[in-house]
PDB file of C-alpha atoms in Angstrom:
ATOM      1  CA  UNK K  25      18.660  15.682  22.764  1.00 83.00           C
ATOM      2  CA  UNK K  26      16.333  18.763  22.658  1.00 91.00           C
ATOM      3  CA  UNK K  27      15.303  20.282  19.440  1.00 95.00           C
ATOM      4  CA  UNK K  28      13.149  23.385  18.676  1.00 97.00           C
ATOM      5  CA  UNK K  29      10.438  24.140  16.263  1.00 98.00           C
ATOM      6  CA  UNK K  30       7.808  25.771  15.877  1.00 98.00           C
ATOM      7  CA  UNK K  31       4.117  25.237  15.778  1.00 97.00           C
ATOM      8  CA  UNK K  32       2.464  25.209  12.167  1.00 97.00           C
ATOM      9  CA  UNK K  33      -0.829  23.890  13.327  1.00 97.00           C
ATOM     10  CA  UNK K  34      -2.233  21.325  15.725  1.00 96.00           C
ATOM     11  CA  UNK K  35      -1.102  18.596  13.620  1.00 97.00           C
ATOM     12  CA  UNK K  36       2.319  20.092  12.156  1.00 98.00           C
ATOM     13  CA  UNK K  37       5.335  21.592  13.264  1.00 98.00           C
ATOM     14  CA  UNK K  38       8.195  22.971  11.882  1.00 97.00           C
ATOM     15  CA  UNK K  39      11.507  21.964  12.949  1.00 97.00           C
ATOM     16  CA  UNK K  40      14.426  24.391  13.227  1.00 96.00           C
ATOM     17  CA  UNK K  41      16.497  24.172  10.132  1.00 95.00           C
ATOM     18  CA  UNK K  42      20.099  22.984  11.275  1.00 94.00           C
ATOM     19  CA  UNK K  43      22.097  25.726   9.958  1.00 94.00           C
ATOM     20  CA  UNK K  44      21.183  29.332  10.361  1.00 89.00           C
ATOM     21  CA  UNK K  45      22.140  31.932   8.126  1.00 84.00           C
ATOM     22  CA  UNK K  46      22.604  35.496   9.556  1.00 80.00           C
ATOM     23  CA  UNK K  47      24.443  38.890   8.887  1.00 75.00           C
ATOM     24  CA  UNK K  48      27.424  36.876  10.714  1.00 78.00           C
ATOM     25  CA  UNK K  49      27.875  34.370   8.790  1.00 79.00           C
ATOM     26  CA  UNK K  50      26.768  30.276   9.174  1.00 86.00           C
ATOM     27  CA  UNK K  51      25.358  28.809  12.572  1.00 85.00           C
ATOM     28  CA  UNK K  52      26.321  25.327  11.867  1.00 87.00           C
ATOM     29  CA  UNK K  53      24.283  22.917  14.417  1.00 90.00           C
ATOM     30  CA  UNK K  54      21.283  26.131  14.652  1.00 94.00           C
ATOM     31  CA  UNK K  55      18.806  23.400  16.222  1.00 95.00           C
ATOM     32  CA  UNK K  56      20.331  22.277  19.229  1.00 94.00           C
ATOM     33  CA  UNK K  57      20.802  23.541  23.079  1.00 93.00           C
ATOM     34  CA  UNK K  58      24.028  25.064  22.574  1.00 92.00           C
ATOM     35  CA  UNK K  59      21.827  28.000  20.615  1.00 93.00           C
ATOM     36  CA  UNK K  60      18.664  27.910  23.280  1.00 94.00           C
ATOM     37  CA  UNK K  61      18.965  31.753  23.397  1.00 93.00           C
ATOM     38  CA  UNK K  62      19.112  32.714  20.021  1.00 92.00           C
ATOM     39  CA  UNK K  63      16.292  29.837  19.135  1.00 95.00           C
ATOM     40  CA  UNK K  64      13.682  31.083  21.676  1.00 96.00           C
ATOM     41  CA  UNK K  65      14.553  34.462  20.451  1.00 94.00           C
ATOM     42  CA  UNK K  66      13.189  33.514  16.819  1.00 94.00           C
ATOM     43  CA  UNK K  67      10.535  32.240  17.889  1.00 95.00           C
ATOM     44  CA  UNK K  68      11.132  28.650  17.949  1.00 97.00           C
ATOM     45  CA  UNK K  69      10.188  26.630  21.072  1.00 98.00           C
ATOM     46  CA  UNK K  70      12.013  23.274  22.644  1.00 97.00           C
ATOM     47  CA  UNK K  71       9.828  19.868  21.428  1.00 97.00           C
ATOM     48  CA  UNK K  72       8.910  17.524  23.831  1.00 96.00           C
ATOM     49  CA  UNK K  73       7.926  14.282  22.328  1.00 94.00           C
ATOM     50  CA  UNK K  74       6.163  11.412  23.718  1.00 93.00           C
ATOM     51  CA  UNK K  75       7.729   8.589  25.447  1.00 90.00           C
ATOM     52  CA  UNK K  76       4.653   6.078  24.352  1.00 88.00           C
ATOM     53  CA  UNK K  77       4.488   5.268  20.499  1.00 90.00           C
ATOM     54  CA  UNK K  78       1.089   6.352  18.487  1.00 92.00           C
ATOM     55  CA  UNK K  79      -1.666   3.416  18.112  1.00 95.00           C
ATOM     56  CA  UNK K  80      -2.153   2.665  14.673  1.00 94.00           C
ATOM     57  CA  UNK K  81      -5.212   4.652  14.776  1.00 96.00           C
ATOM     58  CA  UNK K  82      -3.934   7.638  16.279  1.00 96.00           C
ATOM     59  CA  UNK K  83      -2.096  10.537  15.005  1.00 95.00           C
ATOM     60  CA  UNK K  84       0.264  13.029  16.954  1.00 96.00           C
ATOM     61  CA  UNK K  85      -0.875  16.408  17.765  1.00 97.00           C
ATOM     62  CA  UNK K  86       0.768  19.375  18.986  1.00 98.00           C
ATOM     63  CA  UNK K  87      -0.091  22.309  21.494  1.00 97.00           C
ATOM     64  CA  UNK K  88       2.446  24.790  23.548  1.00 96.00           C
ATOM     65  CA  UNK K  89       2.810  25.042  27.012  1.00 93.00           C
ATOM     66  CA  UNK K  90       4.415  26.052  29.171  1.00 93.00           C
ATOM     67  CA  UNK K  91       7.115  27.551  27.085  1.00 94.00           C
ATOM     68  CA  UNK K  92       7.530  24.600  25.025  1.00 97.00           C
ATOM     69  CA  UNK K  93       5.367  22.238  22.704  1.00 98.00           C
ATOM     70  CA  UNK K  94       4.301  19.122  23.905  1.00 97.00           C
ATOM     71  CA  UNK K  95       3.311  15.932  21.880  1.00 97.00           C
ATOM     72  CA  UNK K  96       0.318  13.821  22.518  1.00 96.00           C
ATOM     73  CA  UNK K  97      -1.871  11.799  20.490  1.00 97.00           C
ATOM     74  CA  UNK K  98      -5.276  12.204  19.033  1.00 96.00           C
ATOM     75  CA  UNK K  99      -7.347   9.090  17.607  1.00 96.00           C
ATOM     76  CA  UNK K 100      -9.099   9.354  14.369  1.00 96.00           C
ATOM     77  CA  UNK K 101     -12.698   8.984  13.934  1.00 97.00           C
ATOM     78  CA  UNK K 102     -13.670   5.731  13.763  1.00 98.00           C
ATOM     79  CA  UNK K 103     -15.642   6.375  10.438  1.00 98.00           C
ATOM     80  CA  UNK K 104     -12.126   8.015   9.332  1.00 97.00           C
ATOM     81  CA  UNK K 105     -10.112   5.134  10.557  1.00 98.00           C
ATOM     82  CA  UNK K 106     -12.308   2.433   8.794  1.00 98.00           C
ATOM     83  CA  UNK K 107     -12.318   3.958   5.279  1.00 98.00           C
ATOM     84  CA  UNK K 108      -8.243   3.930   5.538  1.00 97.00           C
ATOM     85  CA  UNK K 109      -8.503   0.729   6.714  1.00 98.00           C
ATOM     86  CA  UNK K 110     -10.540  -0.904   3.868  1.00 98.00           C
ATOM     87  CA  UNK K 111      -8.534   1.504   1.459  1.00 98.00           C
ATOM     88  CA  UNK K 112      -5.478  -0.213   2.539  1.00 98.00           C
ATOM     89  CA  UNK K 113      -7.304  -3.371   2.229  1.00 98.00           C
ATOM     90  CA  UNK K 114      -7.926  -2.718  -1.529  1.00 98.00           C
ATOM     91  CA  UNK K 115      -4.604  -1.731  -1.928  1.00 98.00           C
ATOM     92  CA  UNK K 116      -3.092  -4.485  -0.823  1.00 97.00           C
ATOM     93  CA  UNK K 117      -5.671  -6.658  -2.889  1.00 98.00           C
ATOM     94  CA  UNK K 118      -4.243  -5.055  -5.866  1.00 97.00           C
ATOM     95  CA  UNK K 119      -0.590  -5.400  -5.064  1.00 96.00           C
ATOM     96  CA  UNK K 120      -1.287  -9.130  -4.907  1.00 96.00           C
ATOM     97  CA  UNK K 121      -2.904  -9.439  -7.824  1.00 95.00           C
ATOM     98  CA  UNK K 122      -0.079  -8.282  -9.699  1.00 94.00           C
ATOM     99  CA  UNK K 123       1.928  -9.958  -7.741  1.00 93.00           C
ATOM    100  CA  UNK K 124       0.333 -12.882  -9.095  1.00 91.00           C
ATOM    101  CA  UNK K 125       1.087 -11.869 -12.853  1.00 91.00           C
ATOM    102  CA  UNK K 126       4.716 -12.488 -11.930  1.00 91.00           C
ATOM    103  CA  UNK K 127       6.633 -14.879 -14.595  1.00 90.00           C
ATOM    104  CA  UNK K 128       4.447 -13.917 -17.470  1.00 91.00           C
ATOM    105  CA  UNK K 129       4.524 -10.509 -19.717  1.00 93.00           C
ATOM    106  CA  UNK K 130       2.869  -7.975 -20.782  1.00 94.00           C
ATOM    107  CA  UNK K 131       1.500  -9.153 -23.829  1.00 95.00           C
ATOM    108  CA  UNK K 132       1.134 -12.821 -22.420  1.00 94.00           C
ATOM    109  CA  UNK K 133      -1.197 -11.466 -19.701  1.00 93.00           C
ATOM    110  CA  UNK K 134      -2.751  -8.817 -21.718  1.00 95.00           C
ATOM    111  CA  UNK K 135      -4.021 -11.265 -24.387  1.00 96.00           C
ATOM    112  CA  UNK K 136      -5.140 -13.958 -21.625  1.00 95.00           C
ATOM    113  CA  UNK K 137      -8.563 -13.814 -21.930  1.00 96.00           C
ATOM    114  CA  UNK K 138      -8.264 -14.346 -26.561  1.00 97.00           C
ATOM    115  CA  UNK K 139      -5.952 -17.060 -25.291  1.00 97.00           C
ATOM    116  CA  UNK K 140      -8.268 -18.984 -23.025  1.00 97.00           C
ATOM    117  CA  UNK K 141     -11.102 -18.369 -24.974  1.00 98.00           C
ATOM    118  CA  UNK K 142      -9.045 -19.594 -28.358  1.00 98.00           C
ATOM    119  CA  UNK K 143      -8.019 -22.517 -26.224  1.00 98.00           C
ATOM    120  CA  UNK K 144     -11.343 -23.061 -25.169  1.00 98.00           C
ATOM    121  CA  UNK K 145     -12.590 -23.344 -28.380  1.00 98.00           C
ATOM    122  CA  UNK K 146     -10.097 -25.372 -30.327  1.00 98.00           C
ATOM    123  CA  UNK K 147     -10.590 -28.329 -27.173  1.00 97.00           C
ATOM    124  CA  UNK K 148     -14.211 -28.019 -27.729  1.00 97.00           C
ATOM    125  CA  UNK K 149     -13.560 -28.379 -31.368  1.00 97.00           C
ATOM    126  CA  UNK K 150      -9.985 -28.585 -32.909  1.00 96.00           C
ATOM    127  CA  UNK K 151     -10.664 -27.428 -36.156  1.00 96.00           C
ATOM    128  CA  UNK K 152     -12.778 -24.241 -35.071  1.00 97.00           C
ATOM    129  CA  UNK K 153     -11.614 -20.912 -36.641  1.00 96.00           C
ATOM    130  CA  UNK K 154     -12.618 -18.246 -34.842  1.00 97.00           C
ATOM    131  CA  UNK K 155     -10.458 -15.761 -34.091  1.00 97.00           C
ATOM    132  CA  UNK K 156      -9.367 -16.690 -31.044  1.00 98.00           C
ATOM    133  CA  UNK K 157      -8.531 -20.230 -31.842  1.00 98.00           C
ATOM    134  CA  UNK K 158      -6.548 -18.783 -34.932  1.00 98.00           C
ATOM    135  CA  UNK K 159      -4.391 -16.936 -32.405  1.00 98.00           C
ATOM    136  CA  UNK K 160      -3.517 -19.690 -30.669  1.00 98.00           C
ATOM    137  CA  UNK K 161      -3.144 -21.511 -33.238  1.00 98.00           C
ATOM    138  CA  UNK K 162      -0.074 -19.249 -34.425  1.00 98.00           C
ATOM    139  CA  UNK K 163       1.254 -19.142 -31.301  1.00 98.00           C
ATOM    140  CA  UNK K 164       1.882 -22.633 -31.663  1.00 98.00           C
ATOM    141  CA  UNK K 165       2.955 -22.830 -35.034  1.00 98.00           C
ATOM    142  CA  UNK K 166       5.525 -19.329 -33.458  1.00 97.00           C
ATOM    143  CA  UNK K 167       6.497 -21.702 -30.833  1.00 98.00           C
ATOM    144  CA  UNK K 168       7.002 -24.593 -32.787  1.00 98.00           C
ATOM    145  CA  UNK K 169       4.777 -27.260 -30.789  1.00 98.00           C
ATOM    146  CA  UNK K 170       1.728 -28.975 -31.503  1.00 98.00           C
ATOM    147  CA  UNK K 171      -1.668 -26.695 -30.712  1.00 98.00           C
ATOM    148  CA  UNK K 172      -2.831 -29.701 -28.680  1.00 97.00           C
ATOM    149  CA  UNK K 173       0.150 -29.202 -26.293  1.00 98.00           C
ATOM    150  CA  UNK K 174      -0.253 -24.736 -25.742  1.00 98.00           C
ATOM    151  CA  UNK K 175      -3.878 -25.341 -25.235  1.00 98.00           C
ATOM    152  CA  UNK K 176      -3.516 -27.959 -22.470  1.00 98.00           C
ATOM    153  CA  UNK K 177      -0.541 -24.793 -21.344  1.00 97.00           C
ATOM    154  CA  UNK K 178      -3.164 -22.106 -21.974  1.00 97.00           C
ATOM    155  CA  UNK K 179      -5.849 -23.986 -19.594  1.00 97.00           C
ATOM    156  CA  UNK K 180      -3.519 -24.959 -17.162  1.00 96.00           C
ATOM    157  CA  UNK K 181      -2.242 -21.230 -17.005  1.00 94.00           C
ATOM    158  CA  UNK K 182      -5.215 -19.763 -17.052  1.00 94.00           C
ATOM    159  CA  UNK K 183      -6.775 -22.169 -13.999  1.00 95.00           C
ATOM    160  CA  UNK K 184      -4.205 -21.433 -11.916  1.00 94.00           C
ATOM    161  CA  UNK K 185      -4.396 -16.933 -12.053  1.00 93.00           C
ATOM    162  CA  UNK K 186      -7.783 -17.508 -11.728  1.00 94.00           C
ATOM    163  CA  UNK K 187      -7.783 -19.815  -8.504  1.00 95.00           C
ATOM    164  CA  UNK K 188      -5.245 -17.197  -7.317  1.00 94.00           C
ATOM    165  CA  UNK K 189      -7.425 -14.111  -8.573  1.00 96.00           C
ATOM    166  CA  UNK K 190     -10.073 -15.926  -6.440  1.00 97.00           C
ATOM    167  CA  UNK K 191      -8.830 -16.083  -3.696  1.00 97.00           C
ATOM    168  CA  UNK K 192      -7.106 -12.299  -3.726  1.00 97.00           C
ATOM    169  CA  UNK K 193     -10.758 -11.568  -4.227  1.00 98.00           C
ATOM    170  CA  UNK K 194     -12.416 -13.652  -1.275  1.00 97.00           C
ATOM    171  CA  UNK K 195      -9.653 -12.438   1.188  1.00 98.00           C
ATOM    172  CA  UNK K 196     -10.494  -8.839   0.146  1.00 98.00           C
ATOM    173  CA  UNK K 197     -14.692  -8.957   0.743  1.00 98.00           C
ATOM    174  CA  UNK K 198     -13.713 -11.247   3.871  1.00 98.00           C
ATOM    175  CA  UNK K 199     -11.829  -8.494   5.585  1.00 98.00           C
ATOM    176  CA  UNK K 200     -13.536  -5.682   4.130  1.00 98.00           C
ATOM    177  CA  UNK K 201     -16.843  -6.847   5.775  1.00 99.00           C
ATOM    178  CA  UNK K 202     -14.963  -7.371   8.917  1.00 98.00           C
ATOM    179  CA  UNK K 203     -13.850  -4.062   8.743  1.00 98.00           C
ATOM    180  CA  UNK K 204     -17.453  -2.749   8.465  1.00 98.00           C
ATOM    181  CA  UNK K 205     -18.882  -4.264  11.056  1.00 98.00           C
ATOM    182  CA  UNK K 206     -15.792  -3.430  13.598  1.00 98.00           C
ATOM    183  CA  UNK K 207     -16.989  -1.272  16.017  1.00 98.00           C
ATOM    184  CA  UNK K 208     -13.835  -0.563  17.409  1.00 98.00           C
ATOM    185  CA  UNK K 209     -10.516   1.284  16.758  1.00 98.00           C
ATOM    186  CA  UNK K 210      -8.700  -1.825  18.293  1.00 97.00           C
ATOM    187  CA  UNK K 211     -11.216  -4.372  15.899  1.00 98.00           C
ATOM    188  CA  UNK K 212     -10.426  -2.531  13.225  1.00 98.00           C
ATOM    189  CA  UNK K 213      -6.301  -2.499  13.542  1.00 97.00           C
ATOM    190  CA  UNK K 214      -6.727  -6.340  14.310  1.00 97.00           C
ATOM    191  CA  UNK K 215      -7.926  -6.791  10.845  1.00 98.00           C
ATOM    192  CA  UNK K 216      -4.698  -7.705   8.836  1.00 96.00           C
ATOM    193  CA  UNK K 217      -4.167  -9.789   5.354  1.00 96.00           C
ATOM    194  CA  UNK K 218      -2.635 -13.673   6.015  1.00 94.00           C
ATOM    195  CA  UNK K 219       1.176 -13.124   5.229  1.00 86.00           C
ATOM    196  CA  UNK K 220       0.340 -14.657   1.634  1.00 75.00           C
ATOM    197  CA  UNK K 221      -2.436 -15.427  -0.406  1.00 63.00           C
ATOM    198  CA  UNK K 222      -1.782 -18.944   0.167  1.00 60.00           C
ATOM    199  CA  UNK K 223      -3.222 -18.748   3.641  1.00 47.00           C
ATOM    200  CA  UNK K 224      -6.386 -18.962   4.940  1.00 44.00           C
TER     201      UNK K 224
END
């Protein structure tokens, strides 16, 4: 089906709306080839659009010819194309990473680090009092189990996010050096995070 437009700049047009308003009344269906004469008259030009989708590192561009516009497609710089790929990268490190925070709360999470560092200290020493251990220690009293058993939780909690944090982490700098030393468009769309963390 053609459709008409116009061109906004190389990289943007703008479509024909689909209904027209004039001093007659509604055009219902305005962008389509039952209105070719009345389109071309405001200016508006049919679309051609490529048959062959975009590369990931390419973005479509727009020039008129020939009475119409035609769609190709331009690549991005390579320097361009590289600092969206390690943005995505990072972004997708972070998305895991809170990913990983799933099944705990705010406040559980938030307080992690006084809890490991309470826990720390009371198997070190179970009748330190520093702050931290005090927090725990009411946790546990809250709770209503012995602090022996939360700080064996705590540790056990807190060894697991951080062998996952870890490993978000590695991933990341392992792709993100790939991605600077790719000296290709292709190298650098090749680059892709394992499906989850969990791989390697």
């Amino acid at each position: 089906m053609t459709t008409y437009a116009k061109i906004i700049d190389k990289y943007n047009i703008e479509p024909a709306p689909p209904v027209n308003v004039t001093d007659s009344g509604l055009v219902v269906n305005y962008n389509s080839e039952a209105n070719a004469e009345q389109l071309l008259a405001d200016g508006y030009l049919p679309v051609t659009y490529s048959e062959q989708p975009a590369a990931p590192w390419e973005v479509a561009v727009y020039t008129a010819h020939a009475g119409q516009i035609v769609q190709t497609y331009e690549a991005v710089p390579l320097e361009d194309y590289r600092a969206q790929c390690i943005a995505e990268i990072q972004a997708e490190a972070g998305s895991r990473s809170e990913a990983a925070k799933t099944g705990f709360s705010y406040p559980e999470v938030d307080t992690r680090e006084k809890q490991a560092s309470g826990a720390r200290a009371l198997q070190a020493d179970p009748e330190s009092a520093t702050p931290e251990a005090q927090f725990v220690r009411a946790i546990a009293s809250e709770i209503g189990i012995p602090v022996e058993a939360l700080v064996e939780r705590i540790l056990a909690n807190v060894k697991k996010a951080g062998d996952a944090e870890a490993k978000i982490i590695g991933i990341q700098n392992r792709l993100e050096m790939a991605a600077r030393a790719a000296t290709t468009h292709e190298e650098l769309a090749a680059i892709a995070w394992p499906e989850t963390t969990e791989e390697q």
